[in-house]
Amino acid sequence: MMPAHYFHLHLARVCLESRTGLSIASGLSEGGYDVLLVRDANGLPTIPGTAIAGVLRHLYQRTFPDGETETLFGTETKGNESPSRIHFSWGAVHDSHNQPIEGLLLGAEAEKLETDSLLRLLAEPQPVLRDHVRINHRGTADGSGKFDRGTLPPGCRFTLELLLWSESANDPCWERVLSMLYSPLFRLGGAVRRGLGAFNVVSIHENRFNLKDPGQFNRFTGLHRSLSSAEGLARLPRDPLSQHLTDPRVVPLCVTMNLKGEDFWRFGQGGVSFNPETGRKPPDQLPLGIPKITWSDDGQARVVDLAILIPASAIKGALAHRFVFHLLRYEGRFLEEMETPDTPDNFDPRSLKAVQSLFGWANDTDGDGSHGGVGRLLMDDLTLDLPAREPRYWVGRLTHNSIDRFSGGVRDGALFTEEMLFDLSWPFILTIIDPHSEPMQDPNLKKALADVLDDLATGQLSLGAGESKGHGIFTSDKVTWSDGGQWINGGQL
């Protein structure tokens, strides 16, 4: 219960659409998968209110460090306890007709879980299963680094409700909180540094009520309980909220390229061919593809069964390994000095401060009591629609024989094929968080990062599978910095 002097109620119903895959773990395990998605009573994916509250609290404190975070979100500090003035509902997933699913579906309503194509996909145990293999600094699979993660396809919509209790009708905290939903740092769930959890705001409908005024009280009590109803609420444009996201201290840097494949390329291991041929065996190795959800202007969803996936984790790993190379080059440190025949594993690039500042490090990795820290690089998983051209103009098939190293002949049973993509381009956006912070002012860090991006743009850094066979070469005509290159060239923000 809120104190009596908080009689102004701010209410907003927010519709969010996932720009990338989304993976909010339930913490449960059933043996077959490493990560299970959190679900509601209908077995449909949902967004817990705690997930939203935690992320917004962190972003608010980071963006507006004026000490009001605790009075807004509450605190348990002994002697200064206070409840949160802002409340969050759970996010209800939308069906294919753009209606949030609320309450327990029983009887005839439960049939919607089977008849609605979107809900049928989302009700599957793992709508999209992503396999991961952790690569060490030698470019090979790390010992115990094989795991999978269940995710939702891009394009899922959720609606949630926010309430703020206040002493005034125009509480500045209200628009500040809503502006956080537009922040590029607003991401939900797990693996957000590996390309998941990014959202776009579809709409915000809000109103403010003085509950001591009988007329406004009646308007509040007359609101429809359904999250889908905007009656009695006004649509809030983005422009008034964007003014809260202009502080240079909290605005991240963005690097933009348009990468074009110079030849064949493939990311991951998929399960469906992009160019199936009748009567012919599918290739043994396939590009990674996943379903995605698109929405028409009239609010109808369409499930696209197959889209090309470019996982951010594959790009981030390549950038990290090349970054270590350039960093050590600038620091004048070479491998033969760090690793000897007696101590072949003495070098761990994760211990380098610049690597930790840019890519983060795990909590207490070596039992040294380290608290760990998140990286300062953000990138999104990218899903590409299939080109309108015939598949033969952008899908290739390669046949390989394994050669016996001694005889030079073909090994029995070692014939395999792989499907590759070519003549496609895609936008790559790298977001750098806190470029103004002290660790990010290391000149060697900046020079190494600039060299990595130059390598990528000039085709000197391969991405994806088949690097040793000449695949995965991309180029970009230019590298565009949101600040015009001031920070990377040594300037301060």
Coordinates of C-alpha atoms in Angstrom, one line a residue:
M1 CA 0.0 0.0 0.0
M2 CA 1.3 3.5 -0.9
P3 CA 1.3 6.4 1.5
A4 CA -1.7 8.7 1.3
H5 CA 0.2 11.6 -0.2
Y6 CA 0.9 9.6 -3.4
F7 CA -2.6 10.2 -4.9
H8 CA -1.5 11.0 -8.5
L9 CA -1.4 7.8 -10.5
H10 CA 0.5 7.6 -13.8
L11 CA -0.5 4.6 -16.0
A12 CA 1.0 3.3 -19.2
R13 CA 0.4 0.3 -21.4
V14 CA 3.4 -0.5 -23.5
C15 CA 3.7 -2.8 -26.5
L16 CA 7.2 -4.1 -27.2
E17 CA 8.4 -6.1 -30.1
S18 CA 11.6 -8.2 -29.9
R19 CA 14.2 -7.1 -32.5
T20 CA 16.3 -10.2 -31.9
G21 CA 15.8 -13.6 -30.2
L22 CA 14.7 -13.5 -26.6
S23 CA 15.7 -15.9 -23.9
I24 CA 14.5 -15.4 -20.3
A25 CA 15.4 -18.5 -18.4
S26 CA 13.0 -20.1 -15.9
G27 CA 15.8 -21.7 -13.8
L28 CA 14.2 -25.1 -14.3
S29 CA 15.7 -28.1 -15.9
E30 CA 14.3 -31.2 -17.5
G31 CA 17.5 -32.9 -18.6
G32 CA 17.3 -32.4 -22.3
Y33 CA 18.1 -28.7 -22.6
D34 CA 20.5 -26.4 -20.7
V35 CA 18.1 -23.4 -20.6
L36 CA 14.3 -23.5 -20.4
L37 CA 12.2 -20.4 -21.1
V38 CA 9.9 -18.9 -18.5
R39 CA 6.3 -19.4 -19.3
D40 CA 2.8 -18.5 -18.0
A41 CA 0.0 -20.8 -16.9
N42 CA -1.0 -21.4 -20.5
G43 CA 2.5 -22.6 -21.4
L44 CA 3.2 -19.5 -23.4
P45 CA 6.4 -17.4 -23.1
T46 CA 6.1 -14.3 -20.9
I47 CA 8.2 -11.5 -19.5
P48 CA 8.3 -11.4 -15.6
G49 CA 7.7 -8.0 -14.1
T50 CA 10.9 -8.5 -12.0
A51 CA 13.0 -8.7 -15.3
I52 CA 11.6 -5.4 -16.5
A53 CA 11.9 -3.7 -13.1
G54 CA 15.5 -4.8 -12.6
V55 CA 16.7 -3.6 -16.1
L56 CA 14.9 -0.3 -15.8
R57 CA 16.2 0.3 -12.3
H58 CA 19.8 -0.3 -13.5
L59 CA 19.4 1.9 -16.6
Y60 CA 17.7 4.7 -14.5
Q61 CA 20.5 4.7 -12.0
R62 CA 23.1 4.7 -14.7
T63 CA 21.4 7.5 -16.7
F64 CA 20.2 9.7 -13.9
P65 CA 22.7 9.4 -11.1
D66 CA 21.0 12.0 -8.9
G67 CA 20.1 9.8 -6.0
E68 CA 16.4 9.5 -6.7
T69 CA 16.6 5.8 -7.9
E70 CA 16.0 4.5 -4.4
T71 CA 13.0 6.7 -3.8
L72 CA 11.5 5.7 -7.1
F73 CA 12.3 1.9 -7.1
G74 CA 12.4 1.4 -3.4
T75 CA 15.2 0.3 -1.0
E76 CA 15.8 -2.2 1.7
T77 CA 18.5 -0.1 3.4
K78 CA 18.1 -0.6 7.1
G79 CA 16.6 2.5 8.7
N80 CA 15.6 3.9 5.3
E81 CA 13.3 1.3 3.9
S82 CA 10.7 2.4 1.4
P83 CA 8.4 0.6 -1.1
S84 CA 8.8 1.1 -4.8
R85 CA 6.6 3.8 -6.3
I86 CA 6.6 2.2 -9.7
H87 CA 4.9 -1.1 -10.4
F88 CA 5.2 -3.5 -13.3
S89 CA 2.9 -6.1 -14.7
W90 CA 4.1 -9.2 -16.5
G91 CA 4.4 -9.0 -20.2
A92 CA 1.6 -10.9 -22.1
V93 CA 2.6 -12.4 -25.4
H94 CA 0.5 -11.5 -28.5
D95 CA -1.4 -13.9 -30.8
S96 CA -1.3 -13.6 -34.5
H97 CA -4.1 -11.0 -34.4
N98 CA -2.0 -8.7 -32.2
Q99 CA -4.0 -9.4 -29.0
P100 CA -2.2 -10.1 -25.8
I101 CA -3.1 -13.4 -24.2
E102 CA -4.4 -12.7 -20.7
G103 CA -5.8 -15.1 -18.1
L104 CA -6.0 -18.9 -18.2
L105 CA -7.3 -20.2 -21.5
L106 CA -10.0 -22.9 -20.9
G107 CA -12.5 -24.8 -23.0
A108 CA -13.0 -23.3 -26.4
E109 CA -10.4 -20.6 -25.8
A110 CA -7.7 -23.2 -25.2
E111 CA -8.2 -24.3 -28.8
K112 CA -6.4 -21.1 -29.8
L113 CA -3.1 -22.7 -28.7
E114 CA -3.5 -25.1 -31.6
T115 CA -5.3 -23.1 -34.2
D116 CA -3.3 -19.9 -34.0
S117 CA -0.1 -20.4 -36.0
L118 CA 1.9 -18.0 -33.9
L119 CA 0.8 -19.4 -30.5
R120 CA 1.4 -22.9 -31.7
L121 CA 5.0 -22.0 -32.5
L122 CA 5.6 -20.2 -29.2
A123 CA 4.1 -23.1 -27.2
E124 CA 6.7 -25.5 -28.4
P125 CA 9.3 -26.5 -25.7
Q126 CA 12.0 -24.8 -27.7
P127 CA 10.7 -22.5 -30.4
V128 CA 14.3 -22.0 -31.5
L129 CA 17.3 -24.0 -30.1
R130 CA 20.6 -22.3 -30.4
D131 CA 23.8 -24.4 -30.1
H132 CA 27.0 -22.8 -28.8
V133 CA 30.6 -23.9 -28.7
R134 CA 33.0 -21.7 -26.7
I135 CA 36.3 -21.1 -28.7
N136 CA 39.5 -20.5 -26.8
H137 CA 42.4 -18.1 -27.7
R138 CA 43.9 -20.8 -29.9
G139 CA 40.9 -20.9 -32.1
T140 CA 39.7 -24.4 -31.0
A141 CA 36.8 -25.6 -28.9
D142 CA 37.2 -25.0 -25.2
G143 CA 37.0 -28.2 -23.1
S144 CA 33.6 -27.9 -21.5
G145 CA 32.2 -25.1 -23.6
K146 CA 29.4 -26.9 -25.5
F147 CA 25.9 -25.8 -24.5
D148 CA 22.6 -24.8 -25.9
R149 CA 20.0 -22.1 -25.3
G150 CA 16.3 -22.0 -26.0
T151 CA 15.1 -18.7 -27.5
L152 CA 12.0 -17.1 -29.0
P153 CA 12.1 -16.1 -32.6
P154 CA 12.5 -12.4 -33.5
G155 CA 9.3 -10.4 -33.8
C156 CA 7.5 -11.5 -30.7
R157 CA 5.2 -8.8 -29.2
F158 CA 4.4 -8.3 -25.6
T159 CA 2.2 -5.8 -23.8
L160 CA 2.8 -4.8 -20.2
E161 CA 1.5 -2.1 -17.8
L162 CA 3.4 0.4 -15.7
L163 CA 2.1 2.3 -12.8
L164 CA 3.7 5.2 -10.9
W165 CA 2.4 6.7 -7.7
S166 CA 3.4 10.3 -7.2
E167 CA 2.8 13.5 -5.3
S168 CA 2.4 15.6 -8.5
A169 CA 0.6 15.3 -11.8
N170 CA 3.8 16.0 -13.8
D171 CA 6.4 13.9 -12.1
P172 CA 9.6 14.1 -14.2
C173 CA 10.5 10.6 -13.2
W174 CA 7.6 9.3 -15.3
E175 CA 8.9 10.4 -18.6
R176 CA 12.4 9.4 -17.6
V177 CA 11.4 5.9 -16.9
L178 CA 9.4 5.6 -20.2
S179 CA 12.4 7.0 -22.1
M180 CA 14.5 4.1 -20.9
L181 CA 12.4 1.8 -23.1
Y182 CA 14.0 3.5 -26.1
S183 CA 17.5 3.2 -24.8
P184 CA 19.8 1.0 -27.0
L185 CA 20.9 -0.5 -23.6
F186 CA 17.4 -1.7 -22.8
R187 CA 17.6 -5.5 -23.2
L188 CA 15.9 -8.3 -21.4
G189 CA 16.8 -11.9 -20.6
G190 CA 20.1 -13.8 -21.0
A191 CA 22.9 -13.5 -23.5
V192 CA 22.3 -9.8 -24.2
R193 CA 26.0 -9.4 -24.9
R194 CA 25.7 -12.1 -27.5
G195 CA 23.0 -10.5 -29.5
L196 CA 19.7 -11.4 -27.7
G197 CA 17.1 -9.5 -25.8
A198 CA 16.8 -6.3 -27.9
F199 CA 13.4 -4.6 -28.4
N200 CA 11.6 -1.9 -30.3
V201 CA 8.8 0.1 -28.8
V202 CA 5.6 -0.4 -30.9
S203 CA 3.4 1.9 -28.8
I204 CA 3.0 3.6 -25.4
H205 CA -0.5 4.7 -24.3
E206 CA -0.6 6.6 -21.0
N207 CA -2.7 8.8 -18.8
R208 CA -2.5 10.5 -15.4
F209 CA -5.1 10.5 -12.7
N210 CA -5.7 12.6 -9.6
L211 CA -7.4 10.0 -7.4
K212 CA -8.7 12.8 -5.1
D213 CA -10.7 14.3 -7.9
P214 CA -14.0 12.4 -8.3
G215 CA -14.1 12.9 -12.1
Q216 CA -10.6 11.6 -12.6
F217 CA -11.1 8.8 -10.2
N218 CA -14.2 7.7 -12.1
R219 CA -12.2 7.8 -15.4
F220 CA -9.5 5.6 -13.8
T221 CA -12.0 3.1 -12.5
G222 CA -13.7 3.1 -15.9
L223 CA -10.5 1.9 -17.7
H224 CA -10.8 -1.5 -19.3
R225 CA -8.8 -4.1 -17.4
S226 CA -7.5 -5.7 -20.6
L227 CA -3.9 -4.8 -21.6
S228 CA -5.1 -4.6 -25.2
S229 CA -7.5 -1.7 -24.5
A230 CA -6.2 1.9 -25.1
E231 CA -9.6 3.5 -24.3
G232 CA -9.1 6.4 -21.9
L233 CA -5.4 6.5 -22.7
A234 CA -3.5 8.7 -25.2
R235 CA -0.7 7.5 -27.4
L236 CA 2.6 9.0 -26.3
P237 CA 5.0 10.1 -29.2
R238 CA 8.6 9.3 -29.0
D239 CA 10.1 12.8 -29.4
P240 CA 9.3 14.1 -25.9
L241 CA 11.0 11.1 -24.4
S242 CA 14.1 11.2 -26.6
Q243 CA 15.3 14.4 -24.9
H244 CA 16.1 12.4 -21.9
L245 CA 18.7 10.3 -23.8
T246 CA 21.0 13.1 -25.0
D247 CA 23.5 13.2 -22.2
P248 CA 27.0 12.4 -23.7
R249 CA 27.8 10.4 -20.6
V250 CA 25.2 7.8 -21.3
V251 CA 24.8 7.9 -25.1
P252 CA 26.8 5.0 -26.6
L253 CA 28.9 5.1 -29.7
C254 CA 27.8 3.3 -32.8
V255 CA 30.0 1.9 -35.6
T256 CA 28.2 1.1 -38.8
M257 CA 29.3 -1.0 -41.8
N258 CA 27.5 -2.6 -44.7
L259 CA 29.3 -6.0 -45.1
K260 CA 29.2 -7.8 -48.4
G261 CA 30.4 -11.3 -48.8
E262 CA 33.2 -11.6 -51.3
D263 CA 32.7 -15.3 -51.8
F264 CA 31.0 -18.2 -50.0
W265 CA 30.1 -17.9 -46.3
R266 CA 28.2 -19.8 -43.7
F267 CA 27.4 -19.3 -40.0
G268 CA 26.7 -22.1 -37.6
Q269 CA 25.0 -25.4 -38.5
G270 CA 21.4 -25.3 -39.6
G271 CA 18.9 -28.0 -40.2
V272 CA 17.0 -26.9 -43.3
S273 CA 18.4 -26.3 -46.8
F274 CA 17.8 -22.8 -48.4
N275 CA 17.7 -24.5 -51.8
P276 CA 16.2 -28.0 -51.4
E277 CA 16.4 -30.0 -54.6
T278 CA 13.8 -32.8 -55.3
G279 CA 15.3 -36.2 -55.3
R280 CA 18.7 -35.0 -54.1
K281 CA 20.2 -35.6 -50.6
P282 CA 20.4 -32.4 -48.5
P283 CA 23.9 -31.1 -47.9
D284 CA 25.6 -32.4 -44.7
Q285 CA 26.5 -28.9 -43.5
L286 CA 23.9 -26.1 -43.8
P287 CA 23.8 -22.4 -43.0
L288 CA 22.0 -21.4 -39.9
G289 CA 18.3 -20.5 -40.3
I290 CA 15.5 -19.8 -37.9
P291 CA 11.8 -18.7 -38.0
K292 CA 10.9 -15.1 -37.5
I293 CA 7.7 -13.1 -37.1
T294 CA 6.7 -10.2 -39.2
W295 CA 3.7 -7.8 -38.7
S296 CA 1.6 -6.1 -41.2
D297 CA 0.3 -2.5 -40.9
D298 CA -3.1 -3.8 -39.8
G299 CA -1.6 -5.8 -37.0
Q300 CA -1.6 -9.3 -38.4
A301 CA 1.3 -11.6 -37.7
R302 CA 3.0 -13.9 -40.3
V303 CA 5.3 -16.6 -39.2
V304 CA 8.2 -16.8 -41.7
D305 CA 9.4 -20.4 -41.5
L306 CA 13.0 -19.7 -42.5
A307 CA 15.2 -16.7 -42.4
I308 CA 19.0 -16.4 -42.5
L309 CA 20.5 -15.9 -39.1
I310 CA 23.8 -14.1 -38.5
P311 CA 24.6 -14.7 -34.8
A312 CA 26.3 -11.9 -33.0
S313 CA 28.3 -14.4 -30.9
A314 CA 30.1 -15.5 -34.1
I315 CA 31.1 -12.0 -34.9
K316 CA 32.0 -11.0 -31.4
G317 CA 34.3 -14.1 -31.0
A318 CA 36.2 -13.2 -34.2
L319 CA 36.6 -9.6 -33.1
A320 CA 37.8 -10.6 -29.6
H321 CA 40.5 -13.0 -31.0
R322 CA 41.8 -10.5 -33.5
F323 CA 41.7 -7.7 -30.8
V324 CA 44.0 -9.7 -28.6
F325 CA 46.5 -10.0 -31.4
H326 CA 46.6 -6.3 -32.2
L327 CA 46.6 -5.3 -28.5
L328 CA 49.7 -7.5 -27.8
R329 CA 51.4 -6.1 -30.9
Y330 CA 51.0 -2.6 -29.6
E331 CA 52.1 -3.6 -26.1
G332 CA 55.2 -5.3 -27.5
R333 CA 54.4 -8.6 -26.0
F334 CA 54.9 -11.8 -28.1
L335 CA 53.8 -15.3 -27.5
E336 CA 57.2 -16.9 -27.3
E337 CA 57.9 -14.6 -24.3
M338 CA 54.6 -15.6 -22.6
E339 CA 54.4 -19.3 -23.3
T340 CA 57.4 -21.7 -23.1
P341 CA 57.6 -25.4 -23.7
D342 CA 57.5 -25.9 -19.9
T343 CA 54.4 -23.7 -19.5
P344 CA 52.4 -23.9 -22.7
D345 CA 49.2 -22.7 -21.1
N346 CA 50.7 -19.9 -19.1
F347 CA 49.0 -17.2 -21.1
D348 CA 45.4 -16.3 -20.7
P349 CA 44.1 -13.3 -22.8
R350 CA 41.2 -12.9 -20.5
S351 CA 43.5 -11.5 -17.9
L352 CA 44.4 -8.5 -20.1
K353 CA 42.9 -5.3 -18.7
A354 CA 41.9 -4.0 -22.1
V355 CA 40.2 -7.3 -23.0
Q356 CA 38.3 -7.2 -19.7
S357 CA 37.3 -3.6 -20.3
L358 CA 35.9 -4.2 -23.8
F359 CA 34.7 -7.8 -23.7
G360 CA 34.1 -8.4 -19.9
W361 CA 35.2 -11.3 -17.8
A362 CA 33.5 -14.1 -15.8
N363 CA 33.0 -14.0 -12.0
D364 CA 35.8 -15.6 -10.1
T365 CA 37.1 -17.5 -13.1
D366 CA 40.3 -18.6 -11.4
G367 CA 39.2 -18.6 -7.8
D368 CA 40.8 -15.2 -7.3
G369 CA 37.7 -13.6 -5.8
S370 CA 37.0 -11.4 -8.8
H371 CA 33.5 -10.1 -9.1
G372 CA 33.6 -10.1 -12.9
G373 CA 32.1 -7.5 -15.2
V374 CA 30.1 -7.2 -18.4
G375 CA 31.6 -6.1 -21.6
R376 CA 31.2 -2.8 -23.3
L377 CA 30.3 -4.1 -26.7
L378 CA 26.8 -4.7 -27.9
M379 CA 25.6 -6.2 -31.2
D380 CA 22.4 -7.7 -32.3
D381 CA 21.7 -11.1 -33.9
L382 CA 20.6 -10.3 -37.5
T383 CA 17.9 -12.2 -39.4
L384 CA 17.9 -11.7 -43.2
D385 CA 14.8 -12.3 -45.3
L386 CA 15.4 -14.6 -48.2
P387 CA 16.2 -12.8 -51.4
A388 CA 13.5 -12.7 -54.1
R389 CA 15.9 -14.1 -56.6
E390 CA 16.1 -17.8 -57.4
P391 CA 18.1 -19.6 -54.8
R392 CA 20.7 -20.7 -57.4
Y393 CA 21.8 -17.0 -57.5
W394 CA 22.7 -16.9 -53.8
V395 CA 23.0 -20.5 -52.6
G396 CA 25.9 -22.7 -53.5
R397 CA 26.8 -26.3 -52.9
L398 CA 30.3 -27.6 -52.4
T399 CA 31.4 -31.2 -52.5
H400 CA 34.4 -32.3 -50.5
N401 CA 36.6 -35.4 -50.3
S402 CA 38.8 -36.2 -47.4
I403 CA 42.3 -37.1 -48.7
D404 CA 44.4 -39.8 -47.0
R405 CA 47.6 -38.1 -45.7
F406 CA 49.8 -41.0 -46.6
S407 CA 48.6 -42.4 -49.9
G408 CA 47.1 -39.2 -51.3
G409 CA 44.0 -41.0 -52.3
V410 CA 40.4 -40.5 -51.3
R411 CA 39.4 -41.9 -47.9
D412 CA 36.4 -44.3 -48.0
G413 CA 33.2 -42.8 -46.6
A414 CA 34.6 -39.3 -46.2
L415 CA 32.6 -37.6 -49.0
F416 CA 30.4 -34.7 -47.8
T417 CA 28.7 -31.6 -49.1
E418 CA 28.1 -28.2 -47.6
E419 CA 25.7 -25.5 -48.5
M420 CA 27.1 -21.9 -48.6
L421 CA 25.7 -18.5 -49.2
F422 CA 27.1 -15.8 -51.5
D423 CA 26.3 -12.5 -53.2
L424 CA 24.5 -11.1 -50.1
S425 CA 25.2 -8.1 -48.0
W426 CA 24.0 -7.1 -44.5
P427 CA 24.3 -4.2 -42.1
F428 CA 26.6 -4.5 -39.1
I429 CA 26.2 -2.2 -36.1
L430 CA 28.6 -2.3 -33.2
T431 CA 27.6 -0.4 -30.1
I432 CA 30.2 0.7 -27.6
I433 CA 29.0 1.5 -24.1
D434 CA 30.6 4.0 -21.7
P435 CA 33.3 5.2 -24.2
H436 CA 34.0 8.1 -21.7
S437 CA 35.0 5.8 -18.8
E438 CA 38.5 5.7 -17.6
P439 CA 39.4 2.1 -18.8
M440 CA 38.2 3.0 -22.3
Q441 CA 40.8 5.8 -22.7
D442 CA 43.7 3.3 -23.1
P443 CA 45.4 4.4 -26.4
N444 CA 46.4 0.8 -27.1
L445 CA 42.8 -0.3 -26.7
K446 CA 41.6 2.3 -29.2
K447 CA 44.3 1.5 -31.7
A448 CA 43.7 -2.2 -31.5
L449 CA 40.0 -1.8 -31.9
A450 CA 40.5 0.5 -34.9
D451 CA 42.7 -2.1 -36.5
V452 CA 40.2 -4.9 -35.9
L453 CA 37.4 -2.9 -37.6
D454 CA 39.7 -2.1 -40.4
D455 CA 40.6 -5.8 -40.8
L456 CA 36.9 -6.6 -41.0
A457 CA 36.1 -3.9 -43.5
T458 CA 39.0 -4.8 -45.8
G459 CA 38.4 -8.5 -45.9
Q460 CA 41.4 -9.5 -43.6
L461 CA 39.2 -11.0 -40.9
S462 CA 37.1 -14.0 -41.7
L463 CA 33.7 -14.7 -40.1
G464 CA 31.8 -17.9 -39.7
A465 CA 32.7 -21.4 -40.8
G466 CA 35.4 -22.5 -43.3
E467 CA 38.0 -19.8 -42.6
S468 CA 40.8 -22.2 -43.4
K469 CA 39.1 -23.0 -46.7
G470 CA 38.9 -19.3 -47.8
H471 CA 35.3 -18.7 -46.7
G472 CA 33.8 -15.9 -44.7
I473 CA 35.5 -12.9 -46.3
F474 CA 33.5 -9.7 -46.1
T475 CA 34.3 -6.1 -47.1
S476 CA 32.7 -2.7 -46.4
D477 CA 33.2 0.4 -48.4
K478 CA 33.4 2.5 -45.3
V479 CA 33.3 2.4 -41.5
T480 CA 31.0 5.1 -40.0
W481 CA 31.3 6.3 -36.4
S482 CA 28.4 8.1 -34.8
D483 CA 30.8 10.7 -33.4
G484 CA 32.7 11.2 -36.7
G485 CA 35.6 9.1 -35.4
Q486 CA 36.6 11.5 -32.6
W487 CA 36.8 8.9 -29.8
I488 CA 38.6 6.2 -31.8
N489 CA 41.2 8.7 -33.1
G490 CA 42.2 9.7 -29.5
G491 CA 39.7 12.4 -28.7
Q492 CA 37.7 12.7 -25.5
L493 CA 33.9 12.8 -25.6

